[in-house]
Amino acid sequence: MRAWVVERPGPMASAPLRLVEREVPAPGPGEVLVRVEACGVCRTDLHLAEGDLEPRRPRTAPGHQVVGRVAGTGERVGVAWLRSTCGTCRYCVRGMENLCPRSAYTGWDADGGYAEYVVAPADYVYPLPDDRPAVELAPLLCAGIIGYRALARCDVPPGGRLGIYGFGASAHLTAQAAIAQGAVVHAVSRSAASRALALELGAASAGDRPPEPLDAAILFAPVGELVPTALEALDRGGTLAVAGIHLTDIPVLNYEKHLFQERTLRSVTANTRADGRAYLELALSHPPRVSTVPYPFTEADRALSDLAADRVNGAAVLIMG
């Protein structure tokens, strides 16, 4: 089979990905072999390729938004970021498996969906319908799920004012979920195309700052310098949730300007399978508009380069030929 691997992490201009030929992997006990139809392109893949995330194994195939079919049965499934947990630690036992110290992740601890086949534990894949295009399903498996968890973590009140910083794959799905729940959404983005998309999807505003104090905010852009800005824009009692796995350094915070009046700063760490099931049930029963930019599988490096340069409006998705 063909697979893209991170040959030597570095800037996309240094061509860190390489397309190689490999043997089709063999599933072990409790695992399934999935023939990939499509795989979403996530900023986490970019962090792995460029070295912001330290590789956990050599020549790993990225990708954790996989839509495919189980070899032998044809069942359509999704393979997402969370690959496995121990099931016995204090975090797993109390329903916080996303914090399991022995958790493993698709496309980081094991090869992911930038390949024609991927192996995954059967207990960690999600059933998917046959009647939806793979290109629209793929972004739901990370962009959608992690946005759903971030929305819960930011504690936006009913009818509250929500700021979303960075308007890419996850943000455009999260905004729709928030608006459906009655929130007033203000998008903050430097991209004119992203601002236009936010307004098309129902955002009350889209610009370089929110026009009113916010009850809650989510930071999707991996830019630590935005943390003080986002905190300062919160109203009293507001919460900022930082949704990325990687963030550049946060500048020094001023207690009175950024945290006093019970403002809260929270991180978002992966997701639980319960998050995944809940979001997919919602998204499949009330389908969001999924803005996608498809790329042929052979152009995975171009897709990540475009993501790095903010040339993707919505979600990039690799399509198998």
C-alpha positions as a printed NumPy array, in Angstrom:
array([[  0.   ,   0.   ,   0.   ],
       [  0.978,   3.661,  -0.279],
       [  1.485,   5.793,   2.812],
       [  2.775,   9.238,   3.631],
       [  5.264,   9.25 ,   6.522],
       [  7.044,  11.967,   8.472],
       [ 10.558,  11.333,   7.209],
       [ 12.316,  14.234,   8.95 ],
       [ 10.245,  16.768,  10.932],
       [ 10.735,  20.363,   9.851],
       [  9.018,  23.291,   8.109],
       [  6.792,  22.272,   5.221],
       [  9.217,  24.02 ,   2.865],
       [ 11.765,  21.345,   3.831],
       [  9.445,  18.549,   2.583],
       [  9.152,  16.552,   5.841],
       [  6.66 ,  14.077,   4.342],
       [  7.578,  11.234,   2.025],
       [  5.286,   8.944,   0.024],
       [  6.404,   5.318,   0.493],
       [  5.305,   1.769,  -0.278],
       [  4.572,  -0.472,   2.713],
       [  3.03 ,  -3.823,   3.454],
       [ -0.654,  -3.673,   4.339],
       [ -0.723,  -3.861,   8.168],
       [ -2.172,  -6.938,   9.864],
       [ -4.714,  -6.356,  12.643],
       [ -3.969,  -7.901,  16.026],
       [ -6.435,  -9.234,  18.609],
       [ -9.316,  -6.818,  19.076],
       [ -8.282,  -4.719,  16.084],
       [ -9.799,  -4.087,  12.669],
       [ -8.169,  -3.351,   9.319],
       [ -9.803,  -0.354,   7.645],
       [ -9.525,   0.502,   3.955],
       [ -9.353,   4.294,   3.882],
       [-11.82 ,   6.292,   1.786],
       [-10.879,   9.764,   3.051],
       [ -8.816,  11.361,   5.799],
       [ -9.179,  14.863,   7.168],
       [ -6.098,  17.066,   7.39 ],
       [ -5.697,  18.461,  10.903],
       [ -3.417,  21.117,  12.355],
       [ -2.144,  18.399,  14.706],
       [ -0.803,  16.586,  11.612],
       [  0.997,  19.8  ,  10.717],
       [  2.475,  20.074,  14.235],
       [  3.778,  16.505,  13.91 ],
       [  5.224,  17.098,  10.437],
       [  6.946,  20.332,  11.441],
       [  8.242,  19.037,  14.769],
       [  6.092,  21.116,  17.132],
       [  4.958,  17.744,  18.48 ],
       [  7.875,  15.465,  19.185],
       [  7.483,  12.229,  17.185],
       [  6.849,   9.174,  19.353],
       [  8.08 ,   6.717,  16.717],
       [ 10.014,   7.015,  13.456],
       [  8.337,   7.417,  10.07 ],
       [  4.786,   7.608,  11.354],
       [  1.89 ,   8.098,   8.953],
       [ -0.194,  11.03 ,  10.274],
       [ -3.953,  11.352,  10.066],
       [ -6.726,  10.77 ,  12.591],
       [ -9.942,  11.754,  10.811],
       [-10.361,   8.538,   8.858],
       [-13.465,   7.372,   7.04 ],
       [-13.212,   3.857,   5.659],
       [-14.568,   0.326,   5.53 ],
       [-13.609,  -2.643,   7.64 ],
       [-11.838,  -5.26 ,   5.529],
       [-13.918,  -8.407,   5.319],
       [-17.235,  -6.91 ,   6.463],
       [-17.522,  -3.652,   4.541],
       [-18.835,  -1.861,   7.632],
       [-18.253,   1.865,   7.369],
       [-16.401,   3.31 ,  10.358],
       [-14.526,   6.343,  11.542],
       [-11.065,   6.219,  13.113],
       [-10.383,   9.231,  15.324],
       [ -7.586,  10.739,  17.439],
       [ -8.049,   8.721,  20.65 ],
       [ -6.718,   5.252,  19.832],
       [ -6.638,   3.515,  23.212],
       [ -6.637,   4.   ,  26.987],
       [ -5.8  ,   1.701,  29.891],
       [ -9.357,   1.547,  31.227],
       [ -8.188,   1.052,  34.814],
       [ -6.477,   4.245,  36.003],
       [ -8.245,   6.784,  38.216],
       [ -9.015,   8.979,  35.211],
       [-10.531,   6.21 ,  33.098],
       [-12.584,   4.934,  36.037],
       [-14.148,   8.345,  36.649],
       [-14.998,   8.963,  32.988],
       [-12.   ,  11.124,  32.115],
       [-10.222,   8.735,  29.765],
       [ -8.905,  11.691,  27.762],
       [ -6.492,  12.249,  30.667],
       [ -5.313,   8.62 ,  30.858],
       [ -1.494,   8.63 ,  31.272],
       [ -1.296,   5.553,  29.04 ],
       [ -3.556,   6.875,  26.295],
       [ -2.388,   6.442,  22.709],
       [ -3.27 ,   8.429,  19.609],
       [ -3.87 ,   7.689,  15.937],
       [ -1.233,   9.211,  13.686],
       [  1.169,   9.811,  16.613],
       [  1.612,   6.6  ,  18.598],
       [  0.497,   4.455,  15.654],
       [  0.185,   4.954,  11.919],
       [ -2.832,   6.945,  10.857],
       [ -4.961,   7.648,   7.825],
       [ -2.426,   9.173,   5.44 ],
       [ -2.322,   5.66 ,   4.012],
       [ -4.493,   3.3  ,   2.018],
       [ -5.105,   1.068,   5.041],
       [ -5.034,   1.673,   8.79 ],
       [ -5.366,  -0.636,  11.793],
       [ -7.384,   0.464,  14.819],
       [ -8.769,  -1.089,  18.015],
       [-12.377,  -2.109,  17.368],
       [-13.545,  -0.531,  20.637],
       [-12.314,   2.901,  19.514],
       [-13.862,   3.212,  16.06 ],
       [-17.215,   4.861,  15.403],
       [-19.946,   3.437,  13.144],
       [-20.746,   5.773,  10.255],
       [-23.64 ,   5.86 ,   7.773],
       [-23.284,   4.674,   4.192],
       [-25.291,   7.535,   2.672],
       [-23.023,  10.478,   3.49 ],
       [-19.994,  11.518,   1.392],
       [-16.708,  10.538,   3.018],
       [-15.326,  14.048,   2.396],
       [-18.063,  15.506,   4.647],
       [-17.779,  12.858,   7.361],
       [-14.011,  13.03 ,   7.837],
       [-13.818,  16.49 ,   9.512],
       [-16.446,  15.452,  12.057],
       [-14.009,  12.932,  13.569],
       [-11.62 ,  15.494,  15.064],
       [-12.529,  19.027,  14.055],
       [-16.098,  18.324,  15.107],
       [-15.428,  16.23 ,  18.2  ],
       [-12.732,  18.443,  19.722],
       [-14.823,  21.53 ,  19.004],
       [-17.747,  19.882,  20.784],
       [-15.589,  19.286,  23.859],
       [-14.189,  22.813,  23.727],
       [-17.718,  24.204,  23.583],
       [-18.584,  22.26 ,  26.733],
       [-15.357,  23.382,  28.466],
       [-15.953,  27.1  ,  27.879],
       [-19.284,  27.08 ,  29.742],
       [-21.15 ,  29.443,  27.428],
       [-24.48 ,  30.208,  29.145],
       [-27.843,  29.899,  27.335],
       [-28.072,  32.766,  24.869],
       [-24.544,  33.81 ,  25.794],
       [-21.923,  35.641,  23.75 ],
       [-19.188,  33.321,  22.465],
       [-15.931,  34.418,  20.859],
       [-14.099,  32.031,  18.527],
       [-10.454,  32.88 ,  17.798],
       [ -9.184,  31.318,  14.584],
       [-11.842,  30.168,  12.128],
       [-10.682,  26.952,  10.494],
       [-11.907,  23.368,  10.325],
       [-12.906,  22.937,  13.954],
       [-14.17 ,  26.479,  14.466],
       [-16.599,  26.426,  11.554],
       [-18.279,  23.286,  12.928],
       [-18.222,  24.511,  16.53 ],
       [-19.787,  27.818,  15.581],
       [-22.746,  26.026,  14.027],
       [-23.236,  23.87 ,  17.122],
       [-23.087,  26.956,  19.361],
       [-25.538,  28.928,  17.219],
       [-27.921,  25.955,  17.229],
       [-27.793,  26.079,  21.033],
       [-28.752,  29.774,  20.997],
       [-25.334,  31.397,  21.45 ],
       [-24.358,  34.669,  19.791],
       [-21.062,  33.932,  18.023],
       [-18.338,  36.454,  17.271],
       [-15.537,  35.146,  15.032],
       [-12.023,  36.577,  15.242],
       [ -9.784,  35.809,  12.269],
       [ -7.137,  37.52 ,  10.155],
       [ -8.399,  35.757,   7.009],
       [-10.953,  37.561,   4.873],
       [-12.223,  34.245,   3.478],
       [-12.658,  32.812,   6.98 ],
       [-14.514,  35.916,   8.106],
       [-16.855,  35.595,   5.151],
       [-17.478,  31.928,   5.952],
       [-18.24 ,  32.771,   9.592],
       [-20.86 ,  35.296,   8.543],
       [-22.379,  32.845,   6.054],
       [-22.744,  30.312,   8.866],
       [-24.586,  32.748,  11.098],
       [-21.931,  34.514,  13.179],
       [-23.072,  37.875,  14.519],
       [-19.718,  39.427,  13.636],
       [-16.383,  38.518,  12.117],
       [-13.373,  40.768,  12.507],
       [-10.15 ,  41.357,  14.402],
       [-11.867,  41.755,  17.799],
       [-15.297,  41.036,  19.284],
       [-17.614,  44.065,  19.362],
       [-18.934,  43.369,  22.884],
       [-17.78 ,  41.66 ,  26.108],
       [-17.906,  37.875,  25.885],
       [-19.405,  35.303,  28.238],
       [-17.11 ,  32.599,  26.851],
       [-14.412,  32.088,  24.242],
       [-12.563,  29.288,  22.469],
       [ -9.031,  29.711,  21.138],
       [ -8.404,  27.435,  18.145],
       [ -5.441,  29.365,  16.719],
       [ -2.185,  27.916,  18.154],
       [ -0.971,  31.41 ,  19.095],
       [ -0.173,  31.967,  22.763],
       [ -0.07 ,  35.742,  22.289],
       [ -3.842,  35.672,  21.787],
       [ -4.495,  34.317,  25.289],
       [ -4.219,  37.698,  27.1  ],
       [ -6.254,  39.351,  24.336],
       [ -9.002,  36.742,  24.61 ],
       [ -9.043,  36.877,  28.412],
       [ -9.275,  40.661,  28.4  ],
       [-12.278,  40.469,  26.057],
       [-14.205,  38.288,  28.535],
       [-16.945,  39.749,  30.67 ],
       [-16.992,  39.033,  34.412],
       [-17.194,  35.307,  35.1  ],
       [-16.26 ,  34.382,  31.53 ],
       [-14.234,  31.318,  30.512],
       [-11.598,  30.888,  27.807],
       [-10.979,  27.33 ,  26.572],
       [ -7.757,  26.698,  24.634],
       [ -8.512,  23.9  ,  22.198],
       [ -5.186,  23.057,  20.547],
       [ -2.697,  20.33 ,  21.429],
       [  0.143,  22.815,  20.778],
       [  0.351,  26.496,  21.676],
       [  3.183,  28.968,  21.384],
       [  4.302,  30.577,  24.638],
       [  1.74 ,  32.643,  26.524],
       [  2.948,  36.149,  27.49 ],
       [  2.919,  37.269,  31.11 ],
       [ -0.641,  37.771,  32.339],
       [ -1.783,  40.736,  34.372],
       [ -4.021,  39.487,  37.163],
       [ -6.352,  42.482,  37.226],
       [ -6.737,  42.802,  33.44 ],
       [ -6.879,  39.119,  32.525],
       [ -8.056,  36.955,  35.437],
       [ -9.716,  39.057,  38.133],
       [-13.539,  39.128,  38.324],
       [-13.503,  35.312,  38.174],
       [-12.397,  34.91 ,  34.594],
       [-11.271,  31.335,  33.947],
       [ -8.57 ,  29.904,  31.651],
       [ -8.964,  26.23 ,  30.705],
       [ -7.192,  23.792,  28.428],
       [ -8.862,  21.13 ,  26.309],
       [ -7.083,  17.772,  26.207],
       [ -8.159,  15.312,  23.504],
       [-11.652,  13.843,  24.018],
       [-13.434,  10.861,  25.462],
       [-15.288,   8.292,  23.386],
       [-18.465,   9.598,  25.018],
       [-17.679,  13.015,  23.481],
       [-17.237,  11.36 ,  20.116],
       [-20.477,   9.409,  20.281],
       [-22.473,  12.416,  21.499],
       [-21.134,  14.747,  18.826],
       [-21.565,  12.278,  15.967],
       [-25.134,  11.545,  17.057],
       [-25.838,  15.282,  16.991],
       [-24.033,  15.907,  13.692],
       [-25.631,  12.956,  11.909],
       [-29.152,  13.799,  13.066],
       [-28.749,  17.551,  12.426],
       [-26.017,  17.732,   9.749],
       [-23.89 ,  20.884,   9.852],
       [-22.653,  22.571,   6.734],
       [-19.166,  21.136,   6.257],
       [-16.911,  23.428,   4.246],
       [-14.226,  21.22 ,   2.715],
       [-11.274,  21.547,   0.367],
       [-10.553,  18.11 ,  -1.15 ],
       [ -7.037,  17.039,  -2.149],
       [ -5.958,  13.879,  -3.985],
       [ -4.168,  11.433,  -1.676],
       [ -0.975,  11.985,  -3.67 ],
       [ -0.968,  15.673,  -2.664],
       [ -0.933,  15.335,   1.133],
       [  2.19 ,  17.476,   1.338],
       [  0.451,  20.271,  -0.579],
       [ -2.58 ,  20.045,   1.707],
       [ -0.401,  20.507,   4.804],
       [  1.535,  23.323,   3.13 ],
       [ -1.723,  25.108,   2.348],
       [ -2.865,  24.614,   5.942],
       [  0.417,  26.036,   7.228],
       [ -0.028,  29.101,   5.013],
       [ -3.71 ,  29.608,   5.988],
       [ -4.867,  28.899,   2.451],
       [ -7.582,  26.413,   3.518],
       [-11.053,  27.835,   4.086],
       [-12.769,  25.205,   6.202],
       [-11.402,  21.66 ,   6.351],
       [ -8.848,  20.029,   4.049],
       [ -9.55 ,  16.372,   3.26 ],
       [ -7.434,  13.763,   1.474],
       [ -9.451,  11.637,  -0.957],
       [ -8.345,   8.165,  -2.017],
       [ -8.382,   7.615,  -5.754]])
